[in-house]
Amino acid sequence: MVATAPATDPPDSSPAVTTGSSAPPPPTPEELVARAVAPVKPAFLRPPPVREVPKEEGKAGGGGAVVTGEKKSKRQLKRERQQEQKSTSHLCISVGKSGNADSCKYGTSCRFSHDINAYLSQKPADLEGTCPFTVLGQLCPYGLTCRFLGTHKDNLAPQNQPEGNHERNPLSKDTQKLLWKNNYKFPKASAQIKLLGLKDGNKNKGKEANDDNPDETCELNGNVKTESLSTIPVNVEPDPTLCKEIDNSEGEPLAVNSVQCGEPRPLKKSKVEVDETQNNGTGVHENAAESEGLNLSNGLKVPSNNQSSCRVDLITTPHLREKKIIDFREKLYLAPLTTVGNLPFRRLCKTLGADITCGEMAMCTNLLQGQASEWALLRRHPSEDLFGVQICGPYPDTVARTVELVDNECSVDFIDINMGCPIDIVVNKGAGSSLLTKPMRIKSIVQAASTVTEKPLTVKVRTAFFEGRNRADSIVSDIYDWGASAITIHGRSRQQRYSKLADWDYIYQCAQKAPDNLHVIGNGDVFSFTDWNKHISDCTKISTCMIARGALIKPWLFTEIKEQRHWDITSGERLNILKDFAHFGLEHWGSDSKGVETTRHFLLEWLSYTCRYIPVGLLDVIPQRLNWRPPSYYGRDDLETLMASDSAADWVRISEMLLGKVPEGFAFAPKHKSNAYDRAENG
């Protein structure tokens, strides 16, 4: 084990000496709490450290420990990558796995090095510890490139890996090629989009229609962008031999819920209700099927005696009781967390008591395009026994196809649709929290997506897009009828971000309006078991609380809730948790140099949150609140002091204890701003 490096001088337990008799008395813990400052015991306080920040680092986060290099063109970066690949530091993957220079199928035309001796001579020294794959009783798949090569019993790559610990939901090459060529078929989603009369943006929809029903094609009007059945205008000139124009009493054309048809339509189509006497959950009435002799295909109803008609009607969909049900009540739910909520972190939280885990938010368009980096967000570890994926998209057809794709290709227990993401790049595309300004589109998305899968569909929203204009309560009463099994309400608006405490009173109001069968999950500022107990007891209609930043800052929060205690965790115990994460990261991202540095990167991202934790034994008032600004303080030992630092340089030092020295020229800047405090509220 690497010895911990001393961070600063230990705290002096003697009281501070005042220079003048007229100095104001120190603020009381109650006054500090009122100002949202963490009430650390005076014996542990210290002056803020003085750091020299270069001019070009002024805007960088993490204490200014990042050096910004000059920008390079894409052509220059590509040329540098090709030169690096030809060097001996980049050994051919096939050669590295097998240990045989002749194992590469490309031979001398391979752009990577095949010189094993030259590679081993300049390879960095092995890291301390044992290869994570050897610990599992497996042969390391990285062979000679593993940073724990000295601990291998056999340098050769394994021929057959055991199936017990394999990650699930990989993207197969066949599926990826179909997505690349836009040849993947979505029969359920295409039928449902057509059924609801929504705009279909799939370039391959014509081919799908011809393949599924070559004799009958029915095109919706593509000139009008529609979002729901009630907003589809009829702007196609009807055939007088087939249809008569339908007018209302004022002489204005009515908006009907179908395209040009072969028989007169009623003046107003009533909403189709679910009949309790459905035929095996297919949503087709037996008497209707017998009397009309309908041909049913993926939710479409086409009269068999009139092949020239392209009438499309709604049919009743399976009730939610016929779908698989997840009981969210009082289960510890780890929120989907961008960047930091990766598979190793979720696996770590499972060991600390989490019951439900959900993958990072994945963009629908990227999944439909077969991007491997986006599909990696859907990976599932076998320990995640109750697992869901979160997707985000702006349009019903995109979301419905993604749901069908995930349902076909992945092993998941539920699918969550993100309608609360505040990030600008997501909002500007019409997805995330921008959907809160378009309730009819929310309806269309949920209706289209819920009918293409038998798995529970959940939705995550914020209170509103603009502060003071709450909208969540207006959809919570209907979203169950649209097809959602649960709704998660984050108690902040998009405009607020994380600048104020979550509005749990409004979450309770939404829960009271929700139907009994809809699970309402609250989200925001759960940071102790007392917070959890309060929210569950204050409103009995809250099924559970989703834990997000609280798990990032102290992942042992799940243990505290289950054991109903404030855990005064030691620095050694915290280091062991970091070790577990590093071990899980090496298993997931690899034990070669690239995998080690990827693990280091995500470890540093996580450390940018954990530095906000203040040990229980150092506080005058417990528990800690998420909006408290921690002052500069000493820990009870050097390691605890180091872990409290908000400097990226100190985070790098912690990573070196677990993953060895950083490469030459290494730089790190946190991707997300973890210490978002409200300036107006906190002075």
Short mmCIF file of C-alpha atoms in Angstrom, two decimals, residues 81 84 101 109 135 153 155 207 215 220-221 268 283 330 372 470 487 521 572 589 599 609 622 628 658 680-681:
data_model
loop_
_atom_site.label_atom_id
_atom_site.label_comp_id
_atom_site.label_asym_id
_atom_site.label_seq_id
_atom_site.Cartn_x
_atom_site.Cartn_y
_atom_site.Cartn_z
CA ARG A 81 -2.23 10.04 -33.68
CA GLU A 84 1.97 7.66 -32.15
CA ALA A 101 4.34 -11.17 -33.19
CA SER A 109 0.60 -3.71 -43.39
CA VAL A 135 -8.34 -11.81 -8.82
CA LYS A 153 0.14 -16.59 -14.23
CA ASN A 155 0.63 -13.90 -20.34
CA LYS A 207 -39.42 0.95 -47.15
CA ASP A 215 -50.27 -4.07 -51.27
CA LEU A 220 -49.76 10.72 -43.59
CA ASN A 221 -49.65 14.31 -44.67
CA LYS A 268 -65.93 14.07 -33.73
CA GLY A 283 -56.63 -4.35 -27.05
CA GLU A 330 -39.17 2.80 -0.23
CA ALA A 372 -20.63 2.89 -29.74
CA ASN A 470 -44.67 25.32 -12.29
CA ILE A 487 -42.88 9.91 -12.63
CA ILE A 521 -40.68 9.68 -6.90
CA GLY A 572 -9.13 5.03 5.71
CA TRP A 589 -12.34 0.13 -18.91
CA THR A 599 -10.31 5.04 -14.78
CA TYR A 609 -17.71 16.01 -5.71
CA ILE A 622 -25.43 17.47 11.99
CA TRP A 628 -23.64 24.43 2.91
CA LEU A 658 -4.46 4.13 -6.40
CA ALA A 680 -27.95 35.92 -3.57
CA GLU A 681 -29.14 33.43 -0.97
#
